[in-house]
């Protein structure tokens, strides 16, 4: 087994031979990025072997792992020691470094914030080819606070320390039904303030059918449900008021059906489920199918034959809780995608706020996740619905994740994501621009066909260039 120190030394030697980290981007086996991008021709450095869990210190509440470690591996290693990362994003293939660079979230975020809020130290490979240890209070604290939402454009996280919390064997759930959006968000706000629970998220199924799910660690449960094969978690929310899962199954409750997006590949049909089998019912399989579809244009062709125009709307946006009901009304009226995932997020501490992800301060935000294709008979400008969402999010004081399509004008983008602070970070840590620019990476269109009507990117090979 190569240790982290050895991998780091090998990387430093390779980079020195290559005269710095010029034109670097990273190779990974999986990706949860959802933007259509052609290969930009940059030289890829393979960092996929930085994928080991290094140390679990349950007593100190810390796990140390390499940047490309998947949360599945991280959760398994920590659960074996009776502990779990404070925030575990819902998809097994999301990596620790990717979740910091791309803003990871889960039902524990009302307590612990976003994934980057749980990080205590990170080693970053910068654009100059140096590997710097960054903490909230050392000389590289600007980079520490700048990494969230930087999408690899300030450097790649090679090793991170993340906070963990004690885990118990099971998680007990209670699903509460609500009919009125104002009362629904008021209830979520009260639950965030009261504490006494470990997890809190929700689902909106229709204008008058929304659920909040309260989760608590428990030592044991009389009976535990299994949503990894024949049964489907999101459906259970409407069917039962209480439930219990093992802690591991709880962490991956959304992964088996990619929330509900497995419907797009027919995987919610009982026969298809049996054919796929437990092992293949997961977000990694669905990503592969969606990427294949994007590459071969099957959905595009089907839409043309049906005479419909399609726009992919795959978004996660964070709205201050006081404006959440207004945003939900907008989604119902102007977008029409259902279900919608709801997840409250603790307000960031002023001193620890992520430089490039300006989440509202003072009160919790609500993450709205909605992922589907919107179709019309009439042609519309590319990105019309996504654009309307961006404007609404900004008007309500919210902030949008950048893992999928964005349509911001450049000045508008930088008025949200702090141009001056980003420019200062780039001057210091990537002066030659080897790692690319955030706006170009997250908004710039490499493919002319911005609204392809598919909901997955078209990688150039099955191995993902996660540039
Ligand atoms: C359909 C869908 C659902 C999602 N649902 C959730 C969810 O439920 N919960 C959640 O938390 N998030 C969710 N996300 C967002 C996800 O957390 C981010 O997209 C995250 O960046 C993915 O991490 P990854 O490891 O797969 O990174 P990738 O997708 O491989 O890369 C994402 C970006 O991060 C950069 N990057 C990757 N690794 C590193 C590193 N080590 N250091 C610095 N930069 C790096 C890459 O260059 C790239 O720009 C979802 C995304 C999609 C598409």
CSV table of N, CA and C in Angstrom, one decimal, residues 267-352:
chain,number,residue,atom,x,y,z
A,267,UNK,N,-36.3,2.1,-14.1
A,267,UNK,CA,-35.9,1.2,-13.0
A,267,UNK,C,-36.9,1.2,-11.8
A,268,UNK,N,-38.0,1.8,-11.9
A,268,UNK,CA,-39.0,1.7,-10.9
A,268,UNK,C,-40.0,0.6,-11.2
A,269,UNK,N,-39.9,0.0,-12.4
A,269,UNK,CA,-40.8,-1.1,-12.7
A,269,UNK,C,-40.3,-2.4,-12.0
A,270,UNK,N,-41.2,-3.1,-11.3
A,270,UNK,CA,-40.7,-4.3,-10.6
A,270,UNK,C,-39.8,-5.3,-11.4
A,271,UNK,N,-40.2,-5.5,-12.7
A,271,UNK,CA,-39.5,-6.4,-13.5
A,271,UNK,C,-38.1,-5.9,-13.8
A,272,UNK,N,-38.0,-4.6,-14.1
A,272,UNK,CA,-36.7,-4.0,-14.4
A,272,UNK,C,-35.8,-4.1,-13.2
A,273,UNK,N,-36.4,-3.8,-12.0
A,273,UNK,CA,-35.7,-3.9,-10.7
A,273,UNK,C,-35.1,-5.3,-10.6
A,274,UNK,N,-35.9,-6.3,-10.8
A,274,UNK,CA,-35.3,-7.6,-10.6
A,274,UNK,C,-34.2,-7.9,-11.7
A,275,UNK,N,-34.4,-7.4,-12.9
A,275,UNK,CA,-33.4,-7.7,-13.9
A,275,UNK,C,-32.1,-7.0,-13.5
A,276,UNK,N,-32.2,-5.7,-13.1
A,276,UNK,CA,-31.0,-5.0,-12.7
A,276,UNK,C,-30.3,-5.6,-11.5
A,277,UNK,N,-31.2,-6.0,-10.5
A,277,UNK,CA,-30.6,-6.6,-9.3
A,277,UNK,C,-30.1,-5.5,-8.3
A,278,UNK,N,-30.1,-5.9,-7.1
A,278,UNK,CA,-29.7,-5.0,-6.0
A,278,UNK,C,-28.4,-4.2,-6.3
A,279,UNK,N,-27.4,-5.0,-6.8
A,279,UNK,CA,-26.1,-4.4,-7.0
A,279,UNK,C,-26.1,-3.2,-8.0
A,280,UNK,N,-27.0,-3.3,-9.0
A,280,UNK,CA,-26.9,-2.2,-10.0
A,280,UNK,C,-27.9,-1.1,-9.8
A,281,UNK,N,-28.8,-1.3,-8.8
A,281,UNK,CA,-29.8,-0.2,-8.5
A,281,UNK,C,-29.1,0.9,-7.7
A,282,UNK,N,-28.4,1.8,-8.4
A,282,UNK,CA,-27.7,2.9,-7.7
A,282,UNK,C,-27.4,4.0,-8.7
A,283,UNK,N,-27.0,5.1,-8.1
A,283,UNK,CA,-26.8,6.3,-8.9
A,283,UNK,C,-25.7,6.1,-10.0
A,284,UNK,N,-24.7,5.3,-9.7
A,284,UNK,CA,-23.6,5.1,-10.6
A,284,UNK,C,-24.1,4.4,-11.9
A,285,UNK,N,-25.0,3.4,-11.8
A,285,UNK,CA,-25.6,2.8,-13.0
A,285,UNK,C,-26.4,3.8,-13.8
A,286,UNK,N,-27.2,4.6,-13.0
A,286,UNK,CA,-28.1,5.6,-13.8
A,286,UNK,C,-27.3,6.6,-14.5
A,287,UNK,N,-26.2,7.1,-13.8
A,287,UNK,CA,-25.3,8.0,-14.5
A,287,UNK,C,-24.8,7.5,-15.8
A,288,UNK,N,-24.4,6.2,-15.8
A,288,UNK,CA,-23.8,5.6,-17.0
A,288,UNK,C,-24.9,5.6,-18.1
A,289,UNK,N,-26.1,5.2,-17.7
A,289,UNK,CA,-27.2,5.1,-18.7
A,289,UNK,C,-27.4,6.5,-19.3
A,290,UNK,N,-27.5,7.5,-18.4
A,290,UNK,CA,-27.8,8.9,-18.9
A,290,UNK,C,-26.7,9.4,-19.7
A,291,UNK,N,-25.5,9.1,-19.4
A,291,UNK,CA,-24.3,9.6,-20.2
A,291,UNK,C,-24.3,8.9,-21.6
A,292,UNK,N,-24.7,7.6,-21.6
A,292,UNK,CA,-24.8,6.9,-22.9
A,292,UNK,C,-25.9,7.5,-23.7
A,293,UNK,N,-27.0,7.9,-23.1
A,293,UNK,CA,-28.1,8.5,-23.8
A,293,UNK,C,-27.7,9.8,-24.3
A,294,UNK,N,-27.0,10.6,-23.5
A,294,UNK,CA,-26.6,11.9,-24.0
A,294,UNK,C,-25.6,11.8,-25.2
A,295,UNK,N,-24.8,10.8,-25.1
A,295,UNK,CA,-23.8,10.6,-26.2
A,295,UNK,C,-24.5,10.2,-27.5
A,296,UNK,N,-25.5,9.3,-27.4
A,296,UNK,CA,-26.1,8.8,-28.6
A,296,UNK,C,-27.4,9.5,-29.0
A,297,UNK,N,-27.8,10.5,-28.2
A,297,UNK,CA,-28.9,11.3,-28.6
A,297,UNK,C,-30.3,10.6,-28.7
A,298,UNK,N,-30.5,9.6,-27.9
A,298,UNK,CA,-31.7,8.8,-28.0
A,298,UNK,C,-32.9,9.7,-27.6
A,299,UNK,N,-32.8,10.4,-26.5
A,299,UNK,CA,-33.9,11.2,-26.0
A,299,UNK,C,-34.1,12.4,-27.0
A,300,UNK,N,-33.0,12.9,-27.5
A,300,UNK,CA,-33.1,14.1,-28.4
A,300,UNK,C,-34.0,13.6,-29.6
A,301,UNK,N,-33.6,12.4,-30.2
A,301,UNK,CA,-34.3,11.9,-31.3
A,301,UNK,C,-35.8,11.7,-31.0
A,302,UNK,N,-36.1,11.1,-29.9
A,302,UNK,CA,-37.5,10.8,-29.4
A,302,UNK,C,-38.3,12.1,-29.3
A,303,UNK,N,-37.6,13.2,-28.8
A,303,UNK,CA,-38.3,14.4,-28.6
A,303,UNK,C,-38.6,15.0,-30.0
A,304,UNK,N,-37.7,14.9,-30.9
A,304,UNK,CA,-37.9,15.4,-32.3
A,304,UNK,C,-39.1,14.7,-32.9
A,305,UNK,N,-39.1,13.4,-32.8
A,305,UNK,CA,-40.2,12.6,-33.4
A,305,UNK,C,-41.6,13.0,-32.8
A,306,UNK,N,-41.5,13.3,-31.5
A,306,UNK,CA,-42.8,13.7,-30.8
A,306,UNK,C,-43.2,15.1,-31.1
A,307,UNK,N,-42.2,15.9,-31.6
A,307,UNK,CA,-42.5,17.3,-31.9
A,307,UNK,C,-42.5,18.2,-30.7
A,308,UNK,N,-41.6,17.8,-29.7
A,308,UNK,CA,-41.6,18.6,-28.5
A,308,UNK,C,-40.2,19.2,-28.3
A,309,UNK,N,-40.1,20.4,-27.7
A,309,UNK,CA,-38.9,21.0,-27.3
A,309,UNK,C,-38.6,20.8,-25.9
A,310,UNK,N,-37.4,20.4,-25.6
A,310,UNK,CA,-37.1,20.0,-24.2
A,310,UNK,C,-36.0,20.8,-23.6
A,311,UNK,N,-36.1,21.1,-22.3
A,311,UNK,CA,-35.0,21.8,-21.6
A,311,UNK,C,-34.7,21.0,-20.3
A,312,UNK,N,-33.5,20.7,-20.2
A,312,UNK,CA,-33.1,20.0,-19.0
A,312,UNK,C,-33.0,21.0,-17.8
A,313,UNK,N,-33.7,20.7,-16.7
A,313,UNK,CA,-33.7,21.5,-15.6
A,313,UNK,C,-33.2,20.7,-14.4
A,314,UNK,N,-31.9,20.7,-14.1
A,314,UNK,CA,-31.3,19.9,-13.0
A,314,UNK,C,-30.7,20.9,-12.1
A,315,UNK,N,-31.4,21.3,-11.0
A,315,UNK,CA,-30.9,22.4,-10.2
A,315,UNK,C,-31.1,22.1,-8.7
A,316,UNK,N,-30.1,22.6,-7.9
A,316,UNK,CA,-30.2,22.7,-6.5
A,316,UNK,C,-30.0,24.2,-6.1
A,317,UNK,N,-31.0,24.8,-5.5
A,317,UNK,CA,-30.8,26.2,-5.1
A,317,UNK,C,-31.1,26.4,-3.6
A,318,UNK,N,-30.5,27.3,-3.0
A,318,UNK,CA,-30.6,27.6,-1.6
A,318,UNK,C,-31.3,28.9,-1.4
A,319,UNK,N,-32.4,28.9,-0.7
A,319,UNK,CA,-33.3,30.1,-0.5
A,319,UNK,C,-33.4,30.4,1.0
A,320,UNK,N,-33.3,31.7,1.4
A,320,UNK,CA,-33.5,32.0,2.8
A,320,UNK,C,-34.9,31.5,3.2
A,321,UNK,N,-35.0,30.9,4.4
A,321,UNK,CA,-36.2,30.3,4.8
A,321,UNK,C,-37.4,31.2,4.7
A,322,UNK,N,-37.2,32.5,5.0
A,322,UNK,CA,-38.3,33.4,5.0
A,322,UNK,C,-38.9,33.6,3.6
A,323,UNK,N,-38.2,33.3,2.6
A,323,UNK,CA,-38.7,33.4,1.2
A,323,UNK,C,-39.0,32.1,0.5
A,324,UNK,N,-38.9,31.0,1.3
A,324,UNK,CA,-39.0,29.7,0.7
A,324,UNK,C,-40.4,29.4,0.1
A,325,UNK,N,-41.5,29.9,0.8
A,325,UNK,CA,-42.8,29.6,0.3
A,325,UNK,C,-43.0,30.3,-1.0
A,326,UNK,N,-42.5,31.5,-1.1
A,326,UNK,CA,-42.6,32.3,-2.3
A,326,UNK,C,-41.8,31.6,-3.5
A,327,UNK,N,-40.7,31.0,-3.2
A,327,UNK,CA,-39.9,30.3,-4.2
A,327,UNK,C,-40.7,29.0,-4.6
A,328,UNK,N,-41.3,28.4,-3.7
A,328,UNK,CA,-42.1,27.1,-4.0
A,328,UNK,C,-43.3,27.5,-4.9
A,329,UNK,N,-43.9,28.6,-4.6
A,329,UNK,CA,-45.0,29.1,-5.5
A,329,UNK,C,-44.5,29.3,-6.9
A,330,UNK,N,-43.4,29.9,-7.0
A,330,UNK,CA,-42.8,30.2,-8.3
A,330,UNK,C,-42.5,28.9,-9.0
A,331,UNK,N,-41.9,27.9,-8.3
A,331,UNK,CA,-41.6,26.6,-9.0
A,331,UNK,C,-42.9,26.0,-9.5
A,332,UNK,N,-44.0,26.0,-8.7
A,332,UNK,CA,-45.2,25.4,-9.2
A,332,UNK,C,-45.8,26.1,-10.4
A,333,UNK,N,-45.7,27.4,-10.4
A,333,UNK,CA,-46.3,28.2,-11.4
A,333,UNK,C,-45.5,28.2,-12.7
A,334,UNK,N,-44.1,28.3,-12.6
A,334,UNK,CA,-43.3,28.5,-13.8
A,334,UNK,C,-42.5,27.4,-14.2
A,335,UNK,N,-42.3,26.4,-13.4
A,335,UNK,CA,-41.4,25.2,-13.7
A,335,UNK,C,-42.2,23.9,-13.8
A,336,UNK,N,-42.9,23.6,-12.8
A,336,UNK,CA,-43.8,22.5,-12.8
A,336,UNK,C,-43.2,21.1,-12.5
A,337,UNK,N,-41.9,21.1,-12.1
A,337,UNK,CA,-41.3,19.8,-11.8
A,337,UNK,C,-41.7,19.3,-10.4
A,338,UNK,N,-42.0,18.1,-10.4
A,338,UNK,CA,-42.4,17.4,-9.1
A,338,UNK,C,-41.8,16.0,-9.2
A,339,UNK,N,-41.5,15.4,-8.0
A,339,UNK,CA,-41.3,16.0,-6.7
A,339,UNK,C,-40.2,17.0,-6.6
A,340,UNK,N,-40.1,17.6,-5.5
A,340,UNK,CA,-39.0,18.6,-5.2
A,340,UNK,C,-38.4,18.1,-3.8
A,341,UNK,N,-37.1,18.0,-3.8
A,341,UNK,CA,-36.4,17.7,-2.5
A,341,UNK,C,-36.2,19.0,-1.7
A,342,UNK,N,-36.5,18.9,-0.4
A,342,UNK,CA,-36.3,20.0,0.5
A,342,UNK,C,-35.3,19.7,1.6
A,343,UNK,N,-34.3,20.6,1.8
A,343,UNK,CA,-33.4,20.3,2.8
A,343,UNK,C,-32.9,21.6,3.5
A,344,UNK,N,-33.2,21.7,4.8
A,344,UNK,CA,-32.7,22.9,5.5
A,344,UNK,C,-31.3,22.9,5.8
A,345,UNK,N,-30.7,24.1,5.7
A,345,UNK,CA,-29.2,24.3,6.0
A,345,UNK,C,-29.0,25.3,7.1
A,346,UNK,N,-28.2,25.0,8.0
A,346,UNK,CA,-27.9,25.9,9.1
A,346,UNK,C,-27.2,27.2,8.5
A,347,UNK,N,-27.5,28.3,9.0
A,347,UNK,CA,-26.9,29.6,8.5
A,347,UNK,C,-25.4,29.5,8.9
A,348,UNK,N,-24.5,29.9,7.9
A,348,UNK,CA,-23.1,29.8,8.2
A,348,UNK,C,-22.6,30.9,9.3
A,349,UNK,N,-21.6,30.5,10.0
A,349,UNK,CA,-21.0,31.5,11.0
A,349,UNK,C,-20.3,32.5,10.1
A,350,UNK,N,-20.5,33.8,10.5
A,350,UNK,CA,-20.0,34.9,9.7
A,350,UNK,C,-18.5,34.7,9.4
A,351,UNK,N,-17.7,34.3,10.4
A,351,UNK,CA,-16.2,34.2,10.2
A,351,UNK,C,-15.9,33.0,9.4
A,352,UNK,N,-16.7,32.0,9.3
A,352,UNK,CA,-16.4,30.8,8.5
A,352,UNK,C,-17.1,30.7,7.2
